[in-house]
Coordinates of C-alpha atoms and ligand atoms in Angstrom, one line a residue:
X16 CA 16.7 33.9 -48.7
X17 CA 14.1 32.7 -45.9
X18 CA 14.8 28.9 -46.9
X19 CA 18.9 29.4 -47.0
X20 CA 19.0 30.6 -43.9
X21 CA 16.5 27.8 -42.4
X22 CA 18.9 25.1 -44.3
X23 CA 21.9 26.9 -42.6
X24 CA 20.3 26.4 -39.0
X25 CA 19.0 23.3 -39.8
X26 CA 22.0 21.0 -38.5
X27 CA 22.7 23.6 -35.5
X28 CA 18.8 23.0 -34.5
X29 CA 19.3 18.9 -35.1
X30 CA 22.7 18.7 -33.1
X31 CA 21.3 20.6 -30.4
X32 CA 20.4 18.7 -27.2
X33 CA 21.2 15.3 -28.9
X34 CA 23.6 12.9 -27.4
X35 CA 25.2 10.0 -29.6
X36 CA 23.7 6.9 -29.7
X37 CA 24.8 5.2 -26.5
X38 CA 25.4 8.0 -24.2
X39 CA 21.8 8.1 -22.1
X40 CA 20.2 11.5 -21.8
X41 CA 20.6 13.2 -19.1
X42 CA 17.5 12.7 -16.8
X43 CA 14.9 16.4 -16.5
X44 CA 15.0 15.9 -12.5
X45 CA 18.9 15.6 -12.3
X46 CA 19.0 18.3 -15.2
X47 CA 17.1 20.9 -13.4
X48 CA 18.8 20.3 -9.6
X49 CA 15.1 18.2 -9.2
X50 CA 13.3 20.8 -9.9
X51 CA 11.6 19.3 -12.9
X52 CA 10.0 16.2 -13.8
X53 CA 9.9 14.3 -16.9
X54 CA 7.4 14.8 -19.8
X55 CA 6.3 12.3 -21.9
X56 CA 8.6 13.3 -24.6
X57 CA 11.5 12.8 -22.3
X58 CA 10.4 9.3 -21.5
X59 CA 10.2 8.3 -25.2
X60 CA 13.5 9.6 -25.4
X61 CA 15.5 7.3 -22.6
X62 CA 12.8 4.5 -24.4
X63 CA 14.9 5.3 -28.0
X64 CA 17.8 5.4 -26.1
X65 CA 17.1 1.9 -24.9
X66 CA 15.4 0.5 -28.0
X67 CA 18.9 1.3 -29.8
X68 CA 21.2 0.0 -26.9
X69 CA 19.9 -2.6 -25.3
X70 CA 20.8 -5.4 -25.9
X71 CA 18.0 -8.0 -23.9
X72 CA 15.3 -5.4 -24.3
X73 CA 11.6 -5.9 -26.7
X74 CA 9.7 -3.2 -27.3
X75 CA 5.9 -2.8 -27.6
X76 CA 3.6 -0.4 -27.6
X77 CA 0.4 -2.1 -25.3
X78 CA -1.9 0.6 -25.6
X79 CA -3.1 4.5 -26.3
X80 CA -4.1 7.0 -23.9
X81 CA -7.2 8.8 -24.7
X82 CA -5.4 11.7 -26.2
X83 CA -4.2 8.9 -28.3
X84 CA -0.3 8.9 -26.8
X85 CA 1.5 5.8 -27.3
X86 CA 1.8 3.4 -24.3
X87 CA 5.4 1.9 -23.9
X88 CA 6.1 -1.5 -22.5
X89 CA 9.6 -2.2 -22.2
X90 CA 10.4 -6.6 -21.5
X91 CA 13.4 -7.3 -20.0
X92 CA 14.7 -11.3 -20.6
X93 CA 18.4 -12.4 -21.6
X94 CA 16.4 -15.7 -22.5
X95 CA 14.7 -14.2 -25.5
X96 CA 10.7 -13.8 -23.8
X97 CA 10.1 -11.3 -25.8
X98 CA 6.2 -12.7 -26.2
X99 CA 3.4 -13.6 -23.6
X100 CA 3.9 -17.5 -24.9
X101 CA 7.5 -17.9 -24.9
X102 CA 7.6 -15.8 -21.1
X103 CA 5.3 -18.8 -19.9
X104 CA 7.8 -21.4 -21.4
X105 CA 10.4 -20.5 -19.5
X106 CA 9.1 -21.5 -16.2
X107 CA 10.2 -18.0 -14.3
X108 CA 8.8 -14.7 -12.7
X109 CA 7.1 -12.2 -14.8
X110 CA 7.7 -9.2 -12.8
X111 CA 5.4 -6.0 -14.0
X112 CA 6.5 -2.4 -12.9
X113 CA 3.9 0.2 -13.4
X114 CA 4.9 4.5 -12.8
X115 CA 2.6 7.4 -13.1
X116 CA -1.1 5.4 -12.4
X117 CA -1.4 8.9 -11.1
X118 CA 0.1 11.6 -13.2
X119 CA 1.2 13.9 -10.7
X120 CA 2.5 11.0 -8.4
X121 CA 6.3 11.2 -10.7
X122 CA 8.9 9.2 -8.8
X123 CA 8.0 5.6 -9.5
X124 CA 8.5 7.3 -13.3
X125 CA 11.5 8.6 -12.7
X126 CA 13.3 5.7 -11.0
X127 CA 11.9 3.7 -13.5
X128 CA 13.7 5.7 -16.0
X129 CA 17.2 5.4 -13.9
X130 CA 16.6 1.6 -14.1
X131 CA 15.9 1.2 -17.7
X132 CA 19.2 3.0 -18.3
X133 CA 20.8 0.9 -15.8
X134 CA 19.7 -2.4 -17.5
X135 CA 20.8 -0.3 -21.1
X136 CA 24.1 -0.1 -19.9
X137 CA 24.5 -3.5 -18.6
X138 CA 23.6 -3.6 -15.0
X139 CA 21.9 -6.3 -13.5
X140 CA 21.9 -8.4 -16.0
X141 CA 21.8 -12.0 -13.8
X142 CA 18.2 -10.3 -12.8
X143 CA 16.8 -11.3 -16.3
X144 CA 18.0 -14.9 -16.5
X145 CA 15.6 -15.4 -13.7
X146 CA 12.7 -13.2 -14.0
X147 CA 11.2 -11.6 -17.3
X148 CA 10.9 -8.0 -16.1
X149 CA 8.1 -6.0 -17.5
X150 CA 8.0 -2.0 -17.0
X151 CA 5.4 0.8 -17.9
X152 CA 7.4 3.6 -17.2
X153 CA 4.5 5.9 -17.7
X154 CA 1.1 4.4 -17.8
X155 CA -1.3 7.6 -17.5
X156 CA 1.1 9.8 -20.2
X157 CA -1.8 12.3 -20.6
X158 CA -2.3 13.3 -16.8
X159 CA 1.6 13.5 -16.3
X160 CA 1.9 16.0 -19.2
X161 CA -0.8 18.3 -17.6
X162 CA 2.0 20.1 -15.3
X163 CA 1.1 22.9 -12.8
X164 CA 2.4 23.9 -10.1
X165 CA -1.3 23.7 -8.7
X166 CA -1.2 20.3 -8.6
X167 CA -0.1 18.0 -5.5
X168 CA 1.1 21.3 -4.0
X169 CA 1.1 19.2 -0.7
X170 CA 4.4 17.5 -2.5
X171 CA 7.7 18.9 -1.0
X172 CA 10.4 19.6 -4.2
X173 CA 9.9 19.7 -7.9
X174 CA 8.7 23.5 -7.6
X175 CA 7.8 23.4 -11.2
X176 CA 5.3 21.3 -10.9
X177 CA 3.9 18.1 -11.6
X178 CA 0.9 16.2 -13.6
X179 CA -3.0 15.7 -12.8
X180 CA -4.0 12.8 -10.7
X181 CA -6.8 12.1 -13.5
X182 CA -6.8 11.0 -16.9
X183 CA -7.5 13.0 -19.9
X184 CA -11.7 12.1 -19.4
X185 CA -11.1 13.1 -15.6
X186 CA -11.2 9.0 -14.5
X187 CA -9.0 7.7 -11.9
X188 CA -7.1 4.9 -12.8
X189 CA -6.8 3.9 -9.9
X190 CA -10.2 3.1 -9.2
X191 CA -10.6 1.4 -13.0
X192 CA -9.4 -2.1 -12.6
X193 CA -12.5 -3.5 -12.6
X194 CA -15.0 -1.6 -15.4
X195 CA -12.1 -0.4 -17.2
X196 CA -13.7 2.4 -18.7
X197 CA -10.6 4.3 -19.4
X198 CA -8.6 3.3 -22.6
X199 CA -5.5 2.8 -20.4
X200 CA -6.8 0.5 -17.8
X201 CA -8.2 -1.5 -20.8
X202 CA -5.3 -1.9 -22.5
X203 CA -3.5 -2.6 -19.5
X204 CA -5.7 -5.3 -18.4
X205 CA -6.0 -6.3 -21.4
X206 CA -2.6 -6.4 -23.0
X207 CA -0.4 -6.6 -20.2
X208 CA -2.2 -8.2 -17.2
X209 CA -4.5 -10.7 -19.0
X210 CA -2.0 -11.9 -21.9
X211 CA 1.4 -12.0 -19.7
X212 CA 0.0 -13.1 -16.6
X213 CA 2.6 -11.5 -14.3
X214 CA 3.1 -13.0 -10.9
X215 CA 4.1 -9.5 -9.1
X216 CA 2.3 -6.1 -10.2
X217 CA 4.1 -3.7 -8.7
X218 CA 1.9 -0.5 -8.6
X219 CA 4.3 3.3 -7.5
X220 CA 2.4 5.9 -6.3
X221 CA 3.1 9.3 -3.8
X222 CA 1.4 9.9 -0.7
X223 CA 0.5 12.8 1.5
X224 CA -1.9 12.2 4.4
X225 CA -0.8 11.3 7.9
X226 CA 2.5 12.6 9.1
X227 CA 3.8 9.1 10.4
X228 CA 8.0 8.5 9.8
X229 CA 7.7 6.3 7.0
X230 CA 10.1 7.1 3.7
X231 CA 7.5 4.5 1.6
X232 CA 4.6 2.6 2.9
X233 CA 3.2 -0.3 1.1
X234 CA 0.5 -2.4 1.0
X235 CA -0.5 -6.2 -0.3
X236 CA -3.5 -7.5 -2.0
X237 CA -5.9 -6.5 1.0
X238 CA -9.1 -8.2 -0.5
X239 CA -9.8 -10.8 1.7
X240 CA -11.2 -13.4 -1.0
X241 CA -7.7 -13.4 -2.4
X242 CA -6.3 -17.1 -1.7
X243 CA -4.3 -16.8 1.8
X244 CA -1.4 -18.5 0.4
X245 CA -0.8 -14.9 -1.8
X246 CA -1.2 -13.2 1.8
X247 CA 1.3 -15.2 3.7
X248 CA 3.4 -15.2 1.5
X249 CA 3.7 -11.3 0.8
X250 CA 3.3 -10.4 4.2
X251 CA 5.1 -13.1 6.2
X252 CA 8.2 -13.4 3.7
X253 CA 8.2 -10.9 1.3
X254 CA 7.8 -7.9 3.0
X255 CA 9.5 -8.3 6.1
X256 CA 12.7 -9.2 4.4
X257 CA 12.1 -6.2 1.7
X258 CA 12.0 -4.3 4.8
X259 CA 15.5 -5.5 6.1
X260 CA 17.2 -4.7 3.0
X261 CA 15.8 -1.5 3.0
X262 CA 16.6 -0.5 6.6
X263 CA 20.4 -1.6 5.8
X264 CA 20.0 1.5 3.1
X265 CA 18.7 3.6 5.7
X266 CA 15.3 3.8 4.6
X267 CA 12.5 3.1 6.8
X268 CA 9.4 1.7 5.3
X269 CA 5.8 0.3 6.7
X270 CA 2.4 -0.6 5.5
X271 CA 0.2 1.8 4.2
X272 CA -1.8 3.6 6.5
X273 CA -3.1 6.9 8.1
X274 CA -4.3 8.1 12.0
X275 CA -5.9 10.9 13.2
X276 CA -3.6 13.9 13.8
X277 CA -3.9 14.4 16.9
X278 CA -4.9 10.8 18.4
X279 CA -2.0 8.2 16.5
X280 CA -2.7 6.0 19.7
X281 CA -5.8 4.9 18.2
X282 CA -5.4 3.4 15.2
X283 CA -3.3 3.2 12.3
X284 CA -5.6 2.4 9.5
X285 CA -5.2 0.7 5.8
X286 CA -7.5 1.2 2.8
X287 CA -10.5 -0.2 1.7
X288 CA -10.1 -3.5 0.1
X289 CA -12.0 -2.8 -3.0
X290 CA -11.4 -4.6 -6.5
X291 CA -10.5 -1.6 -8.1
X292 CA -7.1 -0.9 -6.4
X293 CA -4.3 -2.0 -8.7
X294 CA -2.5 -4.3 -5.9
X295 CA -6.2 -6.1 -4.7
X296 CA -7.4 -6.3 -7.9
X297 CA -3.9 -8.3 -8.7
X298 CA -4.9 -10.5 -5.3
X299 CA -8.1 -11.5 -7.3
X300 CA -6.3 -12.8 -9.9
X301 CA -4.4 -14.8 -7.7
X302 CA -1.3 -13.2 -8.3
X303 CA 1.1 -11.2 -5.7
X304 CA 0.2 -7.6 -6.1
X305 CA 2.0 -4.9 -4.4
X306 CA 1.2 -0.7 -3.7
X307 CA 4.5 1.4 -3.3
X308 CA 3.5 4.7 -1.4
X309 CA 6.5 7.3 -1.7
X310 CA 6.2 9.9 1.1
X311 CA 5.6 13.8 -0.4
X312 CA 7.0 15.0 2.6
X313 CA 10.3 14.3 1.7
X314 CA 12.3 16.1 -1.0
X315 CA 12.1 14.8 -4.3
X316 CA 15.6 14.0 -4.8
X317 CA 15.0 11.7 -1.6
X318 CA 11.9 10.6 -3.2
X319 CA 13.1 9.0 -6.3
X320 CA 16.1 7.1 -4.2
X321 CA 13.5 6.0 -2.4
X322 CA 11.3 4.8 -4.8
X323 CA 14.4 3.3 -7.0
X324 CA 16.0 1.6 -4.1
X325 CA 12.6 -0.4 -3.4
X326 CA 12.0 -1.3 -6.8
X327 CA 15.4 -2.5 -6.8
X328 CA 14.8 -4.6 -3.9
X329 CA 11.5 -6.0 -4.7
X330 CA 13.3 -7.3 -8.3
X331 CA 15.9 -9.1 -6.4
X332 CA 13.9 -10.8 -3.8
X333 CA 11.8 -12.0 -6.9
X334 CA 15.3 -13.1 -8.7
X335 CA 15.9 -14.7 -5.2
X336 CA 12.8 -16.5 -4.9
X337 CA 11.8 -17.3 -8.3
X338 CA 11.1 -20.9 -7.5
X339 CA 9.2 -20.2 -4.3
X340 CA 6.9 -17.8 -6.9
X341 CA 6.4 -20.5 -9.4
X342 CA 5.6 -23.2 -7.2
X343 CA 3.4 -20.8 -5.1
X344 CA 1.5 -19.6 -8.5
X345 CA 1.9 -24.1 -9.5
X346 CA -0.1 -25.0 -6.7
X347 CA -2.7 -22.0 -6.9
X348 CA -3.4 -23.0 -10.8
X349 CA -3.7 -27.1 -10.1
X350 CA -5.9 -26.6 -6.8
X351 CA -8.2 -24.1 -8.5
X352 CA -9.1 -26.2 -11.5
X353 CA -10.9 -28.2 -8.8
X354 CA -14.5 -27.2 -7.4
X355 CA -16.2 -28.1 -4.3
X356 CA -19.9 -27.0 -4.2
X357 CA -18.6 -26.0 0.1
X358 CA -16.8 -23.0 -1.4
X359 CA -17.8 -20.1 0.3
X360 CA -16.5 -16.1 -0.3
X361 CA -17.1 -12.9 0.7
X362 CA -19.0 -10.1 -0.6
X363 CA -18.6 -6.9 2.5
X364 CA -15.9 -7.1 4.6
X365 CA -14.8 -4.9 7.9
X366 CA -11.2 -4.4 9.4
X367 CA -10.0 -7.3 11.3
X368 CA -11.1 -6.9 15.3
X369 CA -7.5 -7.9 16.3
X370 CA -5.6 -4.9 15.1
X371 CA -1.4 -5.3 15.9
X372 CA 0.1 -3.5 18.3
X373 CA 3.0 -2.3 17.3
X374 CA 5.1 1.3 17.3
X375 CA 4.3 4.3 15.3
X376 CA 7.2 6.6 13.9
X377 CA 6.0 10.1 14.1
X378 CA 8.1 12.6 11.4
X379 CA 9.1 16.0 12.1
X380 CA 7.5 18.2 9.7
X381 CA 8.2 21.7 9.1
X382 CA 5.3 24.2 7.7
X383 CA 7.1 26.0 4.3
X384 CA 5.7 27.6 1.0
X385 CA 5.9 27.2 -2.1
X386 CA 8.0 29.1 -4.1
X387 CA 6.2 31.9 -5.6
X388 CA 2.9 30.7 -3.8
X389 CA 1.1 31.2 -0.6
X390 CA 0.3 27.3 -0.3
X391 CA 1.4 25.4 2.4
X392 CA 3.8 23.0 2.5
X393 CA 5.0 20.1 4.4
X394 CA 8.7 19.4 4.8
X395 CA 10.1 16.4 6.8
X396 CA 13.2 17.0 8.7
X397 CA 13.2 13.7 10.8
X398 CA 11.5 11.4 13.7
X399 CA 10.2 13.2 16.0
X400 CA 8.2 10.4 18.1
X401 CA 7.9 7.1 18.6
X402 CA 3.7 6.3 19.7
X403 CA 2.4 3.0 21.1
X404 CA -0.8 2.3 18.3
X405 CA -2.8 -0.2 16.7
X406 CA -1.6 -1.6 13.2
X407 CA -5.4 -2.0 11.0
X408 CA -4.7 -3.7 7.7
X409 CA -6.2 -6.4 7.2
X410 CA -10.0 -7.4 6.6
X411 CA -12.4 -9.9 7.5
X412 CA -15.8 -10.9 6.1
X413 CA -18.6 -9.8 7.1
X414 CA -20.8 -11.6 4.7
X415 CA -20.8 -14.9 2.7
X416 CA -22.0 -16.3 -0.5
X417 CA -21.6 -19.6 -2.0
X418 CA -19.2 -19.8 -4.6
X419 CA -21.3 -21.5 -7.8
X420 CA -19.8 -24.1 -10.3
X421 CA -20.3 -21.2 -13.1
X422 CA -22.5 -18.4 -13.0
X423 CA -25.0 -17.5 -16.8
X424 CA -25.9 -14.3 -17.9
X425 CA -29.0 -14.3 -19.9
X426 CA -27.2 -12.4 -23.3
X427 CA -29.8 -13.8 -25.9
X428 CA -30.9 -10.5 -26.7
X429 CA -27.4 -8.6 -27.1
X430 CA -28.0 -6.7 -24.2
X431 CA -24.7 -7.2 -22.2
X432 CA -21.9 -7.8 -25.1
X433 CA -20.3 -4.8 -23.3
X434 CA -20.5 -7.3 -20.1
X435 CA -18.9 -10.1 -22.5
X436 CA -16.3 -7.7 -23.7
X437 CA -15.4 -6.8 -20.1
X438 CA -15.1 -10.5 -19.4
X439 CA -12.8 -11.0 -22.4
X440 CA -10.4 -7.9 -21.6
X441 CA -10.1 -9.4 -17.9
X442 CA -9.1 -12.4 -19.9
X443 CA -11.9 -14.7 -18.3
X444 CA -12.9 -17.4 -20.1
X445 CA -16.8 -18.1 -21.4
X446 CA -18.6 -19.9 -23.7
X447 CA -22.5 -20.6 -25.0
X448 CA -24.5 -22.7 -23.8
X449 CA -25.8 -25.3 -26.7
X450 CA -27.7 -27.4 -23.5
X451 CA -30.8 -28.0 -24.6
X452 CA -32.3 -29.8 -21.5
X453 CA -33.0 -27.8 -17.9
X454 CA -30.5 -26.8 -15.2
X455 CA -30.5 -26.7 -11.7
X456 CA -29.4 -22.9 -11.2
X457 CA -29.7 -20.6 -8.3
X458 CA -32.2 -17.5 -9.5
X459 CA -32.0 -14.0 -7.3
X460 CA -34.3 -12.1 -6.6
X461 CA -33.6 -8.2 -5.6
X462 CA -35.8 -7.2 -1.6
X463 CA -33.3 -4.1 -1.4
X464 CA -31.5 -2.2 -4.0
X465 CA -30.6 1.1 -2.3
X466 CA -29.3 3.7 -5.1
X467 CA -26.5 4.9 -2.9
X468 CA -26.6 8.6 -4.9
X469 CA -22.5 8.0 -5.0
X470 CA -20.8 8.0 -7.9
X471 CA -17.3 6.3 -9.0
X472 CA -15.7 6.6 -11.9
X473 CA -19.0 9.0 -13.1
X474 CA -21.2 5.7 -12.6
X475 CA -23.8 5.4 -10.0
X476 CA -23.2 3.0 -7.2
X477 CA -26.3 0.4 -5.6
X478 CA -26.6 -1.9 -3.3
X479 CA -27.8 -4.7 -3.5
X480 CA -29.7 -7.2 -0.7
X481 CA -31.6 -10.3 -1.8
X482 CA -32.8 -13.7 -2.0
X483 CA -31.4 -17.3 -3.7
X484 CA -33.7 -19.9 -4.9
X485 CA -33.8 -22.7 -6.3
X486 CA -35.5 -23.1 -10.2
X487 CA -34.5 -25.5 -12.8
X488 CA -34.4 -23.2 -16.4
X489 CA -33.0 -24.2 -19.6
X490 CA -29.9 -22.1 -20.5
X491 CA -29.6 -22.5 -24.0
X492 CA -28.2 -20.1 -25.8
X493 CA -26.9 -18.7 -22.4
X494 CA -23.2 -17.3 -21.7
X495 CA -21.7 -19.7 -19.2
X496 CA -18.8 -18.3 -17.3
X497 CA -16.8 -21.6 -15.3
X498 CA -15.1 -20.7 -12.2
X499 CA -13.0 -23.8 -12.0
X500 CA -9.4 -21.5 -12.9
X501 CA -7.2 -18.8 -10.5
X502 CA -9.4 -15.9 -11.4
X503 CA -12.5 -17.5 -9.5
X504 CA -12.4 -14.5 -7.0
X505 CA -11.9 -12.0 -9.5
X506 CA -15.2 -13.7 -11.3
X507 CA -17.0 -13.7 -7.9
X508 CA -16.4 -10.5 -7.4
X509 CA -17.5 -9.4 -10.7
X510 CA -20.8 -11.3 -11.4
X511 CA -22.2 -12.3 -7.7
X512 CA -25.3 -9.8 -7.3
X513 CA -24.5 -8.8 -3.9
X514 CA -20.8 -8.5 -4.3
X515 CA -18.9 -4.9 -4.1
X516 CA -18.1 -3.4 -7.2
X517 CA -19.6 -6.0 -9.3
X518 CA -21.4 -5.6 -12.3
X519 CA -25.0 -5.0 -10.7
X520 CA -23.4 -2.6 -7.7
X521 CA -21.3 -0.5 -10.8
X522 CA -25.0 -0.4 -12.5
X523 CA -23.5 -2.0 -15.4
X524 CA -26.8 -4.3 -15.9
X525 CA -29.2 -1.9 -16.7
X526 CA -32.6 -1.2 -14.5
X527 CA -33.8 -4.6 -14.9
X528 CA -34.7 -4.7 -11.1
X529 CA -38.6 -3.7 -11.2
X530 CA -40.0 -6.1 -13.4
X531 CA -37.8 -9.2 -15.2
X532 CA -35.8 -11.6 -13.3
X533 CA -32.3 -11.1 -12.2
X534 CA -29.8 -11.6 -15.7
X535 CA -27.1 -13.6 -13.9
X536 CA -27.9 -17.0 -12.2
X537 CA -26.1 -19.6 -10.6
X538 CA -25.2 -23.2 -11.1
X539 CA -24.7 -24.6 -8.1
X540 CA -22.9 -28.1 -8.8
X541 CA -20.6 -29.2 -11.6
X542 CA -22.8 -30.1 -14.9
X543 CA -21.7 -30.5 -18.6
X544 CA -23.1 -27.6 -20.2
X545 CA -22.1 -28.0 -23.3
Ligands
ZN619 ZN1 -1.7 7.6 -6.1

């Protein structure tokens, strides 16, 4: 009797909340007024959606979270790029979109979402003759599913709540780009970054902090070894026509940055311009990288215009300039297979000492609750000022080092294959030494290492102060790591002693400082070493 009466609901049960095959779901946010935000079961369904309707979409799976969910990656091309190879035939833009880095930061997912059933249905298809457009609609798919209303209660809408900023081992992928210890950012860099070689990353986040009047700040690859030619170009054409197109929509929107509350005269002030930040990690690369920073203040049906309406515009000023983008990354790949033993970069930097002067919008914000909660809120409700400040957003250097011909780590032992294997999911290139006579290498040695007691990611942080000198050493059997290709600052970065975030300051070496020389030297000038 049980089983009839499970058969007789069975169809009931399968019809119910199913839409044919090419209607789109209905999105959770519009569902629920915006009080709701996706789950990862509601992305994979506008993904099925758009693996059965679209017609210029590939579908691939890059990755697993650590709770083993799969990790979409849906490639938009109406000229078949539907792999890394043929995508670098074609002689145009990669463009990759990544949502949810944070999993309570939900807009860049949801307008992601809009898009993807935009191109489904047909929109915007001269985009893809142009560009091969890559999207992650939700890259950290175990924090987004962890909803509270606890979290991000600074964020103004979706009442029911949202994800966890974390992953599912409590890392930040955010601050992973560099030791990717979490799954995601391995198969990210990995499988997306290091095989398709995009020329944009386009990273969307959420934002609280300072109450300035900005709908969505931004900010460019802020690492100042990343080739200047990235830099003017992001911030000299790039963004200040992005942010003409998006005043004509109403939408006002400014570099990234926050001020003292009660002093905005003094300074406006960036981030730090750390390797592990999706948008300067993609500088070090030498690619265009780019951090969207929705404002929490604002509702969320505000937010996700917001959010959509950029992305939107940062696509078609990429369709617009594809040529610009390919000559641009042309010129970056034929000058760095070059090396001059005068190259020079940096490894600590400072804000610049000529800060911008320019005017700072001040929003109106209104103190509200939460529904059912006695946490504060912040609501926008306009512009309330305009304030005469100081625009800090870019870096100098501080300190230099020379830039060596390649740099070899001493692996005869096995001791750093997790180094190699970090080397090969950033996609640099190495090799072993078979040179059986001496090099001239540059050998450090340690005067300072200061264990800081900080911890990123759960790993201790040093720094590190010494010495280069000369030695001639044979490096057979060595791992030699060239730095003649457009990653060269993201290798510096990684594998110079001194250098912030490197291997040896992210105690990824091991305490080899007390007694045996420094693993990693440097060869100075170009040699055959092989
Ligand atoms: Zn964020």
């Amino acid at each position: 009797m049980a089983k009839k009466i499970i058969l007789l609901l069975l169809p009931i049960i399968l019809t119910m909340g199913c839409t044919s095959n090419n209607t789109p779901p209905e999105l959770t946010p519009e569902q629920s007024n915006f009080t709701q935000t996706s789950t990862y079961h509601d992305v994979v369904e506008v993904v099925k959606y758009a693996r059965k309707n679209a017609e210029n979409m590939h579908y691939q799976i890059f990755g697993h979270s650590e709770m083993n969910k799969e990790l979409p990656l849906l490639i938009f091309s109406k000229r078949g790029a539907n792999t890394p190879e043929k995508a670098a035939k074609l002689g145009c833009p990669i463009v990759l979109v990544v949502a949810n880095i944070h999993g309570g930061e939900v807009e860049g997912k949801e307008a992601l979402l809009r898009l993807v059933i935009d191109l489904t249905q047909g929109k915007y298809q001269s985009w893809l003759q142009k560009i091969t457009l890559l999207l992650v609609p939700i890259y950290n798919a175990d924090g987004n599913d962890k909803i509270s209303r606890k979290h991000s209660m600074h964020q103004s809408g979706a009442p029911k709540g949202v994800g966890m900023r974390a992953n599912a081992k409590g890392l930040n992928l955010n601050r992973d780009m560099m030791k990717l210890a979490s799954s995601e950012a391995q198969a990210l860099v990995q499988n997306v970054l290091a095989k398709w070689d995009p020329a944009l990353f386009v990273d969307l986040h959420s934002t609280n902090g300072s109450p300035h009047g900005y709908h969505l700040t931004y900010a460019v690859p802020l690492n100042p070894n990343t080739d200047f030619r990235i830099e003017q170009f992001q911030r000299n054409v790039m963004m200040p026509t992005l942010r003409k197109q998006m005043d004509k929509k109403g939408w006002n929107i400014f570099p990234y940055g926050n001020f003292e509350t009660n002093q905005p005269e003094a300074g406006y002030y960036t981030f730090r311009p750390m390797p592990y930040f999706a948008n300067n990690y993609a500088g070090l690369r030498n690619r265009l990288g780019l951090l969207s920073e929705t404002y929490s203040y604002m509702d969320f049906e505000q937010r996700i215009a917001v959010t959509e309406d950029f992305i939107k515009s940062v696509i078609r000023f990429i369709v617009r300039h594809s040529r610009d983008v390919q000559d641009l990354l042309a010129d970056l790949k034929e000058d760095y297979v070059h090396y001059s033993d005068s190259l020079q970069a940096g490894i600590s930097y400072d804000y610049t000492r000529e800060p911008c002067d320019f005017n700072l919008l001040i929003s109106d914000i209104d103190t509200v609750y939460k529904e059912n909660s006695n946490k504060k809120m912040y609501k926008r409700t306009g512009i309330k000022d305009t304030v005469a400040s100081k625009l800090y957003n870019r870096f100098r250097i501080t300190a230099w080092r020379s830039v060596p011909f390649a740099y070899a780590l001493d692996n005869r032992t096995g001791a750093y294959d997790h180094i190699l294997k970090n080397l090969s999911m950033h996609g640099i290139h190495y090799f072993i030494s078979d040179l059986k006579q001496k090099a001239k290498v540059r050998q450090f040695e340690i005067d300072d290492l200061e264990r800081t007691g900080k911890t990123l990611q759960k790993n201790s942080i040093q720094k590190i102060k010494g010495t280069f000198n000369t030695d001639y050493i044979s490096l057979h059997g060595w791992v030699i790591i060239p730095t003649s290709n457009t990653n060269r600052p993201l290798i510096f970065q990684l594998l110079e002693p001194e250098a912030e975030d490197g291997y040896a300051a992210r105690n990824m070496l091991g305490d080899i400082f007390a007694s045996k020389p420094f693993p990693v030297v440097k060869v100075p000038e170009p040699v055959k070493l092989k």
